[in-house]
CSV table of C-alpha atoms in Angstrom, one decimal:
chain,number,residue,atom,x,y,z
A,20,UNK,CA,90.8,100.4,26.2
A,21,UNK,CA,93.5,98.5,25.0
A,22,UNK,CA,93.7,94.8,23.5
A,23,UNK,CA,95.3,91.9,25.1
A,24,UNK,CA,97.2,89.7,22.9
A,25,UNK,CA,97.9,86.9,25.1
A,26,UNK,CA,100.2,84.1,24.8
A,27,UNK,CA,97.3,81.6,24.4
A,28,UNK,CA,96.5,83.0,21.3
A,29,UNK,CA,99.6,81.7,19.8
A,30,UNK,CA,99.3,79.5,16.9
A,31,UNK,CA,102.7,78.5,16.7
A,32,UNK,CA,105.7,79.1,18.8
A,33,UNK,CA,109.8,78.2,18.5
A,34,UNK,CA,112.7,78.6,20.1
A,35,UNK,CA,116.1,78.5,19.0
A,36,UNK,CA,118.8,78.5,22.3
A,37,UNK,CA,122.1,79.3,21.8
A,38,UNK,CA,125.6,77.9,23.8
A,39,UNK,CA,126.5,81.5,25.4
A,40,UNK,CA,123.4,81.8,27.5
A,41,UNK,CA,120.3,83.2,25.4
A,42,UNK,CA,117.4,82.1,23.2
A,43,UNK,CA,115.6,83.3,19.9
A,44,UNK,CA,111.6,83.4,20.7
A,45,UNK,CA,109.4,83.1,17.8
A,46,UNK,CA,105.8,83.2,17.8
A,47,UNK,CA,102.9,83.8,15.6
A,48,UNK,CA,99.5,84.8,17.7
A,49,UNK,CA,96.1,85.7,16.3
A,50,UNK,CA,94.8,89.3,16.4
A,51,UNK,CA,92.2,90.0,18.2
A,52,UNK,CA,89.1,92.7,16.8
A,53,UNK,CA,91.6,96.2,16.6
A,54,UNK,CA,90.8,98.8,19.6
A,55,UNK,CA,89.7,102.2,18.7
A,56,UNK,CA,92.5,103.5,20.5
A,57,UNK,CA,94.9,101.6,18.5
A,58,UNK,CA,96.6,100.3,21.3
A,59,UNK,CA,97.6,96.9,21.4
A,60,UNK,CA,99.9,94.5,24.8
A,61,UNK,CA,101.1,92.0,23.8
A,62,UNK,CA,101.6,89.8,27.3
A,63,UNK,CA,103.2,86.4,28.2
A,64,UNK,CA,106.8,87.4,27.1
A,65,UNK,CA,110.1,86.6,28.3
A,66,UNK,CA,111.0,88.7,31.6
A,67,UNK,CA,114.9,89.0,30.7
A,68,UNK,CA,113.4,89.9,27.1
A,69,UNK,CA,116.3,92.1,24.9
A,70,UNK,CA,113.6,94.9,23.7
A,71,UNK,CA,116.2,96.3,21.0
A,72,UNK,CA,115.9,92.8,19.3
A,73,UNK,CA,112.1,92.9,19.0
A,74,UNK,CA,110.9,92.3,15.3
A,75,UNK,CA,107.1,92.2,14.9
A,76,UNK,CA,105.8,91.3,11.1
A,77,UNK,CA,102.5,91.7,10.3
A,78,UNK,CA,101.6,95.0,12.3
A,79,UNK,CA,102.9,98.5,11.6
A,80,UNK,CA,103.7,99.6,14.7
A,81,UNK,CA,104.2,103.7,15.4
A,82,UNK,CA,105.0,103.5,19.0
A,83,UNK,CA,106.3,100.4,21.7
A,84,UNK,CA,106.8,100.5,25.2
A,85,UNK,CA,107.8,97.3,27.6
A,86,UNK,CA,105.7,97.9,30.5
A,87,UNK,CA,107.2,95.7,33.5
A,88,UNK,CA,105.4,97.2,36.8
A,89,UNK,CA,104.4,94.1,38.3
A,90,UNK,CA,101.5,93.8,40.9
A,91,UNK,CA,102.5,93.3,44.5
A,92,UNK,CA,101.1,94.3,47.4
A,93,UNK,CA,103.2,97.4,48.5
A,94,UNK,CA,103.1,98.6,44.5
A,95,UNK,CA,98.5,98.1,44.9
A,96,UNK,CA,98.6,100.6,48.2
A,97,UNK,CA,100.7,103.1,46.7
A,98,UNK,CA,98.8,103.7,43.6
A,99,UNK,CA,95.4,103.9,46.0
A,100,UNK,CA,97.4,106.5,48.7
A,101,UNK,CA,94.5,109.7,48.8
A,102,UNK,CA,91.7,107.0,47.7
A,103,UNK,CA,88.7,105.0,49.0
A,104,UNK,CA,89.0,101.1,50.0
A,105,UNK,CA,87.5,99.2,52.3
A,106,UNK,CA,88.3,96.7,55.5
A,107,UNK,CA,86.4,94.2,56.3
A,108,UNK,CA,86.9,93.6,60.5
A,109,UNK,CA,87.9,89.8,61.0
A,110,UNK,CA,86.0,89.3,64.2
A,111,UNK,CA,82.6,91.1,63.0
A,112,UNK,CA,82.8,91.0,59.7
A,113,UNK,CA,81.9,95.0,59.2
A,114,UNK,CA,82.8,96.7,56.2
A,115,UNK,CA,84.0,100.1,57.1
A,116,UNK,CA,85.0,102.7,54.3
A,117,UNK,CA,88.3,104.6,54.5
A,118,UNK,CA,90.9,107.0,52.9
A,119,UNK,CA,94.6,105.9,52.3
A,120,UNK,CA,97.0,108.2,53.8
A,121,UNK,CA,100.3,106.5,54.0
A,122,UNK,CA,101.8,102.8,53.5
A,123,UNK,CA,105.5,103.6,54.4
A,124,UNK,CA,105.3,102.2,57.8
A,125,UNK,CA,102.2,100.2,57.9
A,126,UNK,CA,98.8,101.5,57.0
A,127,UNK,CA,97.8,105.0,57.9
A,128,UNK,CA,93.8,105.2,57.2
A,129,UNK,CA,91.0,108.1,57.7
A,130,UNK,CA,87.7,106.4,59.3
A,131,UNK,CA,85.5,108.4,56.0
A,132,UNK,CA,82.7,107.8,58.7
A,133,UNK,CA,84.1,109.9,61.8
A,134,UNK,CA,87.2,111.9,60.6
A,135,UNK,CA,89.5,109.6,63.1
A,136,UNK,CA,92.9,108.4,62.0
A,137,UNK,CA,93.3,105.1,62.3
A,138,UNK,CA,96.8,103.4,62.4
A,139,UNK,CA,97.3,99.8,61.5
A,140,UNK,CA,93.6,98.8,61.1
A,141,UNK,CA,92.9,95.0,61.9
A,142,UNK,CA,90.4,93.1,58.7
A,143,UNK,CA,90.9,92.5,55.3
A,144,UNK,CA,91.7,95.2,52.7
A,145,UNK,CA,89.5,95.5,49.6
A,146,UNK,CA,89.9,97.7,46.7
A,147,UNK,CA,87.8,97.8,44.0
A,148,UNK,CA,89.8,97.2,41.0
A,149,UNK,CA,93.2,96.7,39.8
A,150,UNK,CA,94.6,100.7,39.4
A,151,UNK,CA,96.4,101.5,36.1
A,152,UNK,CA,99.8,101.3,35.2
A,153,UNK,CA,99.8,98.0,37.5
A,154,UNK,CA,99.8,94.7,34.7
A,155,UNK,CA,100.4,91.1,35.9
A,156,UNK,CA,102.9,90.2,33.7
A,157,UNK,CA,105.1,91.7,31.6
A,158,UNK,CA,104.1,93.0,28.4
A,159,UNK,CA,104.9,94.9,25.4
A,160,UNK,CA,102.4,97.9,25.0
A,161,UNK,CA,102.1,99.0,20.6
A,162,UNK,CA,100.8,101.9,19.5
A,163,UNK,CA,99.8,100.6,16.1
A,164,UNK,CA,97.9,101.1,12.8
A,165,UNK,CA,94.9,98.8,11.9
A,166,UNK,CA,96.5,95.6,10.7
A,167,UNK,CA,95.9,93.8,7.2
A,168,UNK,CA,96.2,90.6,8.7
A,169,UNK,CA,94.8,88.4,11.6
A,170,UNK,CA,98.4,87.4,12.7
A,171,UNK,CA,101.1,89.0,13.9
A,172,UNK,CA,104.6,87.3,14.2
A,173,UNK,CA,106.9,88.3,16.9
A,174,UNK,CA,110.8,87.4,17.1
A,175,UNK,CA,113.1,88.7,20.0
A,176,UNK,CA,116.0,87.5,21.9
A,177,UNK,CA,115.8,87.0,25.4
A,178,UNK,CA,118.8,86.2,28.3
A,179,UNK,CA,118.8,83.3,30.5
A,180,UNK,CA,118.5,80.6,28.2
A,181,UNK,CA,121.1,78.2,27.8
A,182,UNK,CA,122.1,74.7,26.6
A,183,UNK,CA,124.7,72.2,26.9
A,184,UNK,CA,125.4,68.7,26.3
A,185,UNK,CA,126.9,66.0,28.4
A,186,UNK,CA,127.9,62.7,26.9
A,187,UNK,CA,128.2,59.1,28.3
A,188,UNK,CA,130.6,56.8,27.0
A,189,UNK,CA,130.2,52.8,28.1
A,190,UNK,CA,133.4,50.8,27.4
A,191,UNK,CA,133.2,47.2,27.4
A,192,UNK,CA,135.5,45.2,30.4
A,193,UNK,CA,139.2,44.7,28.9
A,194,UNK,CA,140.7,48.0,26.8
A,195,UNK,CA,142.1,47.4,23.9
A,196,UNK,CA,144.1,48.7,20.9
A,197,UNK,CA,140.2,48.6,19.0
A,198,UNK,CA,137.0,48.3,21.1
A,199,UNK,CA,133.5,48.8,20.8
A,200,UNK,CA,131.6,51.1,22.9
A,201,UNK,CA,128.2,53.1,22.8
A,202,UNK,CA,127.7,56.9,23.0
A,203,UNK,CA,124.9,58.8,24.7
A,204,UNK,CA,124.8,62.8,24.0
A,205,UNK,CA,122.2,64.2,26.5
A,206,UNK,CA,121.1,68.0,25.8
A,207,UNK,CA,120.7,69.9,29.3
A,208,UNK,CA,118.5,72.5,28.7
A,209,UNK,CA,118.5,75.3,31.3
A,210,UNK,CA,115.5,78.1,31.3
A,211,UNK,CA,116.0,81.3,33.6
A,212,UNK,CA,114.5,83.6,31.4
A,213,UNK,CA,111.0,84.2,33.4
A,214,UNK,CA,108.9,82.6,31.2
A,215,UNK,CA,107.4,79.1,30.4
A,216,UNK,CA,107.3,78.4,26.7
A,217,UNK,CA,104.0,76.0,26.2
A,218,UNK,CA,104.3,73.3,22.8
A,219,UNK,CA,106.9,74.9,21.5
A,220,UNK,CA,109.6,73.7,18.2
A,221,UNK,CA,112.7,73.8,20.4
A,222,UNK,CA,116.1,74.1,18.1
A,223,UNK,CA,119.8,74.0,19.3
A,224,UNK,CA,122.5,75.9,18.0
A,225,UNK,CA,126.0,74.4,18.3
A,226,UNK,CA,128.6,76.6,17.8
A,227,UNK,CA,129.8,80.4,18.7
A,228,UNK,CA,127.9,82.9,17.9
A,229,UNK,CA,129.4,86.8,18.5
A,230,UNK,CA,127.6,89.2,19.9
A,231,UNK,CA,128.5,92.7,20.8
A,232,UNK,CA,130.1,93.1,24.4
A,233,UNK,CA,128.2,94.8,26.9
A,234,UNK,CA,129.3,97.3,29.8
A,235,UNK,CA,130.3,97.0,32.6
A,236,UNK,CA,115.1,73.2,40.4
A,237,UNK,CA,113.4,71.0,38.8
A,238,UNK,CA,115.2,68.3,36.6
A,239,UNK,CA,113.3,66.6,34.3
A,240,UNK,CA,114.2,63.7,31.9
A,241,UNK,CA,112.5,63.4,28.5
A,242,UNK,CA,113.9,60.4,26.4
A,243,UNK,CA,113.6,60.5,22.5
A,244,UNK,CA,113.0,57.4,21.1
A,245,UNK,CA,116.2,56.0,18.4
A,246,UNK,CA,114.0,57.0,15.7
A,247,UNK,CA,113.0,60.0,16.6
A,248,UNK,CA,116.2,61.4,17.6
A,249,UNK,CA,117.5,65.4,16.6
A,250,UNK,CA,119.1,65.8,13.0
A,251,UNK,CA,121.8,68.1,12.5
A,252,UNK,CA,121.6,70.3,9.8
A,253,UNK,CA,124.2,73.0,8.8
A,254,UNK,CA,122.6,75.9,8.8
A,255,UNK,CA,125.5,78.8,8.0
A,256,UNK,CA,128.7,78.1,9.9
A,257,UNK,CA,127.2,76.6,12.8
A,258,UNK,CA,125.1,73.2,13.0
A,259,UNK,CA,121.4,73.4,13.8
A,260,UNK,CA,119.6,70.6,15.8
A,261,UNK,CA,115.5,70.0,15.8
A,262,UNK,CA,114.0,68.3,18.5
A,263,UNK,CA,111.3,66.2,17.3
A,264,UNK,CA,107.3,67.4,17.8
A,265,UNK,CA,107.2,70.1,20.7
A,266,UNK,CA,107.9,70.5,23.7
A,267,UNK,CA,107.1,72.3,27.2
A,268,UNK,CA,109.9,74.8,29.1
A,269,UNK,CA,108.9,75.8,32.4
A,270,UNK,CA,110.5,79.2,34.2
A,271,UNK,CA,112.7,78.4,36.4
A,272,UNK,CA,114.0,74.7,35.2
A,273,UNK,CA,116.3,72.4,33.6
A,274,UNK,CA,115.7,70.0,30.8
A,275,UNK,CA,117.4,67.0,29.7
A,276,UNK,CA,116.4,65.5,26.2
A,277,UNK,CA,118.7,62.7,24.5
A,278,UNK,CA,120.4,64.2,21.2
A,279,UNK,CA,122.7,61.7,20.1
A,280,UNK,CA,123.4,58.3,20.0
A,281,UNK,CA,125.8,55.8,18.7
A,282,UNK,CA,125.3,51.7,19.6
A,283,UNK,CA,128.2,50.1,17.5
A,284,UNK,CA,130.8,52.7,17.5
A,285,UNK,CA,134.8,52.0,17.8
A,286,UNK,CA,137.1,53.4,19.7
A,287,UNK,CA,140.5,52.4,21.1
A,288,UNK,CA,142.3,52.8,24.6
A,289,UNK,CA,145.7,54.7,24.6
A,290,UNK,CA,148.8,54.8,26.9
A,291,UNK,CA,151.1,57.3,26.5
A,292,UNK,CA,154.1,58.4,28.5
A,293,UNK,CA,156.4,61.3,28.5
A,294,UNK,CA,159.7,62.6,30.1
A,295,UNK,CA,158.0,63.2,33.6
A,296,UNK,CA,155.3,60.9,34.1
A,297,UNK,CA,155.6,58.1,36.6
A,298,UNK,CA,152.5,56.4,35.5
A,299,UNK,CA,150.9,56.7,31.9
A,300,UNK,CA,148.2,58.3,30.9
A,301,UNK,CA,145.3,57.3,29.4
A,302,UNK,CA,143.6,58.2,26.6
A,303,UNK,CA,140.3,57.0,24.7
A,304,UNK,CA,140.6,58.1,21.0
A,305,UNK,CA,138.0,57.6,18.1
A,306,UNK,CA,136.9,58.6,15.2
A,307,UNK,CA,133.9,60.8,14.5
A,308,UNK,CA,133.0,58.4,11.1
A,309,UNK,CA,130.7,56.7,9.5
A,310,UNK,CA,133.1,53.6,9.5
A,311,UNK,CA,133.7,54.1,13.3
A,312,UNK,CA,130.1,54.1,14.0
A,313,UNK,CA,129.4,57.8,14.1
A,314,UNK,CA,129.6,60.4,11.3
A,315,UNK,CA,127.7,63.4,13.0
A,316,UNK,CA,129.2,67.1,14.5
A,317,UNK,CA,128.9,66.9,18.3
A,318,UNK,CA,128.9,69.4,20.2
A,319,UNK,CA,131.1,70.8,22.9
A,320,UNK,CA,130.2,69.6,26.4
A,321,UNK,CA,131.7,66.8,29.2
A,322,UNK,CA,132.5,63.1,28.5
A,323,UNK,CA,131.9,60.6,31.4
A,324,UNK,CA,133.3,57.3,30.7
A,325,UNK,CA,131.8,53.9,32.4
A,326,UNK,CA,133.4,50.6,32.0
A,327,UNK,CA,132.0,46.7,32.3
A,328,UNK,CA,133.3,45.3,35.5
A,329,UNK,CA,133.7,41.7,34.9
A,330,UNK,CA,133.0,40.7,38.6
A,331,UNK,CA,129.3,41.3,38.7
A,332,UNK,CA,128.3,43.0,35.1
A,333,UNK,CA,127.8,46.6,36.3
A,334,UNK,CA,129.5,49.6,35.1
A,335,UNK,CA,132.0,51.5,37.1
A,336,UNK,CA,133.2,55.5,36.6
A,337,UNK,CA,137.0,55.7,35.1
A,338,UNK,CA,137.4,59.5,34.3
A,339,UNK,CA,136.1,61.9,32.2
A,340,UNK,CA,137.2,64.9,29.9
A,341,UNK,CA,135.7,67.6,28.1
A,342,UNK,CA,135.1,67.8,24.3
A,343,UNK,CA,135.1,70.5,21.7
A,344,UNK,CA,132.6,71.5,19.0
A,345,UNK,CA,134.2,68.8,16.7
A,346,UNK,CA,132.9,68.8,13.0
A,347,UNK,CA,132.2,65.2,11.7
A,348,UNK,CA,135.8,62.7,10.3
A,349,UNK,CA,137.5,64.7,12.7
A,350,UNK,CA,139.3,62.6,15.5
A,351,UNK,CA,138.8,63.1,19.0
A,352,UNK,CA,140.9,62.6,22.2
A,353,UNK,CA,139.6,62.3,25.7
A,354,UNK,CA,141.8,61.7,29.0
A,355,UNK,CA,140.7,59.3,31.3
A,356,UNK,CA,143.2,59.5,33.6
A,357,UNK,CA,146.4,57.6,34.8
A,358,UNK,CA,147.1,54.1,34.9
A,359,UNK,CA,147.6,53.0,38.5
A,360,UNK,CA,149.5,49.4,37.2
A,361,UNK,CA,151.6,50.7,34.5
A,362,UNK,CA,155.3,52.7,36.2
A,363,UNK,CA,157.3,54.8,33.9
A,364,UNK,CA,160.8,55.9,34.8
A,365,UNK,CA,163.0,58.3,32.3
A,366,UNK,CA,165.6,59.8,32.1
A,367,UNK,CA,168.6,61.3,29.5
A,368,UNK,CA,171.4,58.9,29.6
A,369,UNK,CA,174.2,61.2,27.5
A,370,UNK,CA,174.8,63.9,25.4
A,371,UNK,CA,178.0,64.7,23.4
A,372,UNK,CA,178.7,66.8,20.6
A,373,UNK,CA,180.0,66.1,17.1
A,374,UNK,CA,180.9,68.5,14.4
A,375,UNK,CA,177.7,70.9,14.2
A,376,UNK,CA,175.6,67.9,15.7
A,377,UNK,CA,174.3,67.8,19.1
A,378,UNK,CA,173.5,64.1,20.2
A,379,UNK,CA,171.3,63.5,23.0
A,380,UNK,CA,170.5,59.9,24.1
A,381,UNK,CA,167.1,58.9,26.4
A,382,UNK,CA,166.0,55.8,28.3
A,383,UNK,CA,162.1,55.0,29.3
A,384,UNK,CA,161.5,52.0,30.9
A,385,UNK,CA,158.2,50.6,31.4
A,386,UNK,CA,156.6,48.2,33.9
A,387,UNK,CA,153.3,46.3,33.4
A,388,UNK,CA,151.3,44.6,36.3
A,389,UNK,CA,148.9,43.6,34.5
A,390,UNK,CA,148.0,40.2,33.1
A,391,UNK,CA,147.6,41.4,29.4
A,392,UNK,CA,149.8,43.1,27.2
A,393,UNK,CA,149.7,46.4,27.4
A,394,UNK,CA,151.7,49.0,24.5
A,395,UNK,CA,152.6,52.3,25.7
A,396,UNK,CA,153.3,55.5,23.5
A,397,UNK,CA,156.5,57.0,24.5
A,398,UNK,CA,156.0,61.0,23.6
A,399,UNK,CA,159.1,62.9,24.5
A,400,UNK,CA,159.0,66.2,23.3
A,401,UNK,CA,161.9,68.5,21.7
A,402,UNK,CA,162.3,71.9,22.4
A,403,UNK,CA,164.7,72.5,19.5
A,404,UNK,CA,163.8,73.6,16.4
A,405,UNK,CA,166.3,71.6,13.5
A,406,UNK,CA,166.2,67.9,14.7
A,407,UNK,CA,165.7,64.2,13.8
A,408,UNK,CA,166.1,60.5,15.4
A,409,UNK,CA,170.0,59.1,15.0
A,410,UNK,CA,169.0,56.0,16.4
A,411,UNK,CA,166.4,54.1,18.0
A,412,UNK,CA,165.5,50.7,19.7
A,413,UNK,CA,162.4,50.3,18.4
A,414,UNK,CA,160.6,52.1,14.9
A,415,UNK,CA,160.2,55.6,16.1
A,416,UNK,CA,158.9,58.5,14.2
A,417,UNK,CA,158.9,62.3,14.4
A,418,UNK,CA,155.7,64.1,15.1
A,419,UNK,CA,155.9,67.8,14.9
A,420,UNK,CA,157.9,68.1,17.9
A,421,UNK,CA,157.4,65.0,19.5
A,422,UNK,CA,159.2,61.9,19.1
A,423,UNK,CA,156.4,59.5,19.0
A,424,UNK,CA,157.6,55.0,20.0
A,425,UNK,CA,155.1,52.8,20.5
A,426,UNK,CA,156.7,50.4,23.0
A,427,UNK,CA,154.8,47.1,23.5
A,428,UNK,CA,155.4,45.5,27.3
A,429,UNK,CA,154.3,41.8,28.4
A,430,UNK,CA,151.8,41.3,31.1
A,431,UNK,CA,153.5,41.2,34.3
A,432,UNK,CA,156.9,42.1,32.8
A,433,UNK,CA,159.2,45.5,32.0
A,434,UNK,CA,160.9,47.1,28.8
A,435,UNK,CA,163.1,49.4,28.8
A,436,UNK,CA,164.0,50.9,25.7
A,437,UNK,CA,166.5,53.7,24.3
A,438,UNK,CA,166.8,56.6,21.0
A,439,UNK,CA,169.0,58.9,20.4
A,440,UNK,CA,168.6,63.1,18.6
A,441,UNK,CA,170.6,65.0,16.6
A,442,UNK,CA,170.1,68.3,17.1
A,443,UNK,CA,171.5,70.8,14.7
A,444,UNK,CA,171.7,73.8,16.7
A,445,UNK,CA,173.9,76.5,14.5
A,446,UNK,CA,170.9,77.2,12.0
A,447,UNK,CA,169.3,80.2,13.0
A,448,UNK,CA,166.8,82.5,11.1
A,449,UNK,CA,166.8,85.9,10.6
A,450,UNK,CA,165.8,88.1,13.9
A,451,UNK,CA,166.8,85.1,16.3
A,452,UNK,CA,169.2,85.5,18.6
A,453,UNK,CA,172.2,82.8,18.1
């Protein structure tokens, strides 16, 4: 007979999950005494299991099979089609014994008794014992050698697994060119893969991982406290984050656990306007620094932003954006949206040509109706290749291929201001057409 090695015979379990929608299970489960037969299932894994990925240290292993018949009821009457059961009338009570004939359109029974045929007989059905081949659970069957250890240690991959991470952002009342602001990173841990992993070391892995291509709820909360919270650790060229002590997955649901946080971090608010925008739009911008208040890799996933309202102290939703696996002292960039107050109207006001100079002049002017100052990046992009800035109203710079003027505008007041490019459009490079 074989020998059940059953997931509560695990010692020690982790998983790893992964952005693209999988998870690395690894567990390490006592032995139990060998079977003569040398045949060994090893239950309580992973429905959506990868069985090419299966690494088992610990036990040579000659033979496996993934044996995934499930028992249901229609699957029970097949195997027992030309056998003995019994039904049990549900008015009498009488146990009567019968022969299986059919299931395909109900039950087709011989009366062992009288010979009779019996179609559809009313009672309860009894057989007496679960028939081979039928297991209730997945498992993976080993033909295998007697072991030298008492553990085995098991590693595959499995599908429906998957992890992401949302952020909060919570601004204070009044923007500003620097403001403080605190940042929540909430893991959202999703588990489809048709198990439930009990106690186990659950890991994160940010970044992209390739894999080869292949052919053609409950919601629960579970808040780590500041001290306690994940530590990234590079681990190759991706970062690796440990939640602290174990944890529970059920089948079948979605798991939020807190995996960053940042009290005291700054930030500033940005307007910026360009050649067709009637209002500007707005940015948030910080850096990911120790001096800003942060100084750890984030991962990719959605930024909501909430700021004070001043009239009764609650926080109100003002856009969000999405983020990028960003490495730490890099700078990030999030649009909130368009500011409703702030009007923007552009335009080119001449162009004229002299020697092997093109000039082009531009107007923005701004509008602010609000009761603070407010300074708005002008960023008017040039589609030429050889250019600078002849003249300009204000201190402008070039930026790649953006002309880049801050433009500061009074609180319930307008600016307008003007520059001018020179654009040197003989040079060409070899294989472009003049």
């Amino acid at each position: 007979m074989p020998a059940d090695i059953s997931g509560k015979s695990a010692v020690s379990r982790a998983l790893t999950v992964y952005n693209d929608g999988f998870a690395l299970v690894k567990e390490t489960r006592k032995l139990p005494e060998f079977p003569a037969d040398g045949v060994l299932r090893y239950l309580d894994v992973a429905q959506r299991i990868e069985t090419e990925s299966i690494l088992a240290e610990g036990l040579a292993i000659r033979e496996m099979n993934y044996e995934y018949d499930l028992v249901d009821k229609n699957k029970l009457l097949e195997k027992y089609i030309g056998k003995e059961l019994t039904i049990i009338a549900t008015e009498s009570g009488k146990r009567s014994r019968y022969r299986l004939l059919s299931v395909a359109n109900g039950l087709v029974v011989e009366d062992l008794e009288t010979g009779e045929i019996v179609l559809d007989p009313k009672g309860q059905v009894r057989l007496p014992e679960l028939p081979g081949g039928l297991i209730l659970t997945p498992a993976l069957v080993w033909h295998a050698k007697p072991p030298a250890s008492e553990m085995v240690r098991v590693s595959y991959l499995t599908k429906g697994m998957s992890w992401e991470t949302d952020y909060v952002i919570s601004l204070p009342a009044e923007s500003g060119a620097e403001e403080g602001f605190s940042l929540t990173g909430w893991m959202t841990l999703r588990n489809e893969s048709g198990m439930t992993y009990e106690d186990a070391v659950l890991r994160v892995l940010a970044g992209e991982v390739h894999r080869a291509e292949e052919p053609e709820p409950y919601l629960v909360y579970s808040a780590i406290p500041e001290h306690s919270m994940p530590e990234p650790e590079s681990f190759a060229d991706y970062h690796l984050y440990t939640i602290p002590g174990t944890i529970t997955i059920k089948d079948r649901q979605q798991k939020q656990v807190r995996l960053i946080g940042a009290e005291k971090a700054k930030g500033r608010t940005i307007y910026e306007a360009g050649p067709y925008d009637r209002n500007p739009a707005i940015f948030f911008e910080f850096d990911n620094t120790g001096k800003a208040g942060l100084g750890f890799p984030l991962p990719q996933g959605t930024v909501k932003f909430y700021r004070n309202n001043p009239a009764d102290g609650t926080a109100e939703f003002v856009g969000e954006d999405r983020i990028g696996h960003t490495a730490k002292g890099e700078r990030v960039r999030l649009r909130l949206g368009s500011a409703f107050d702030i009007t923007v109207d552009s335009g080119r006001t001449s162009s004229g040509k002299e020697g092997r100079y093109d000039f082009e002049s531009y107007m923005y002017n701004i509008r602010n109706a609000k009761d603070v100052p407010v300074t708005v990046i002008v960023r008017h992009p040039v589609h030429d290749r050889h250019w600078d800035i002849a003249e300009s109203d204000l201190p402008a710079e070039r930026k790649f291929s953006d002309v880049l003027l801050p433009v500061t505008v009074p609180a319930n007041s307008g600016k307008t201001v003007h520059f001018t490019l020179r654009i040197d459009r003989s040079i060409t490079i070899a294989g472009e057409e003049e």
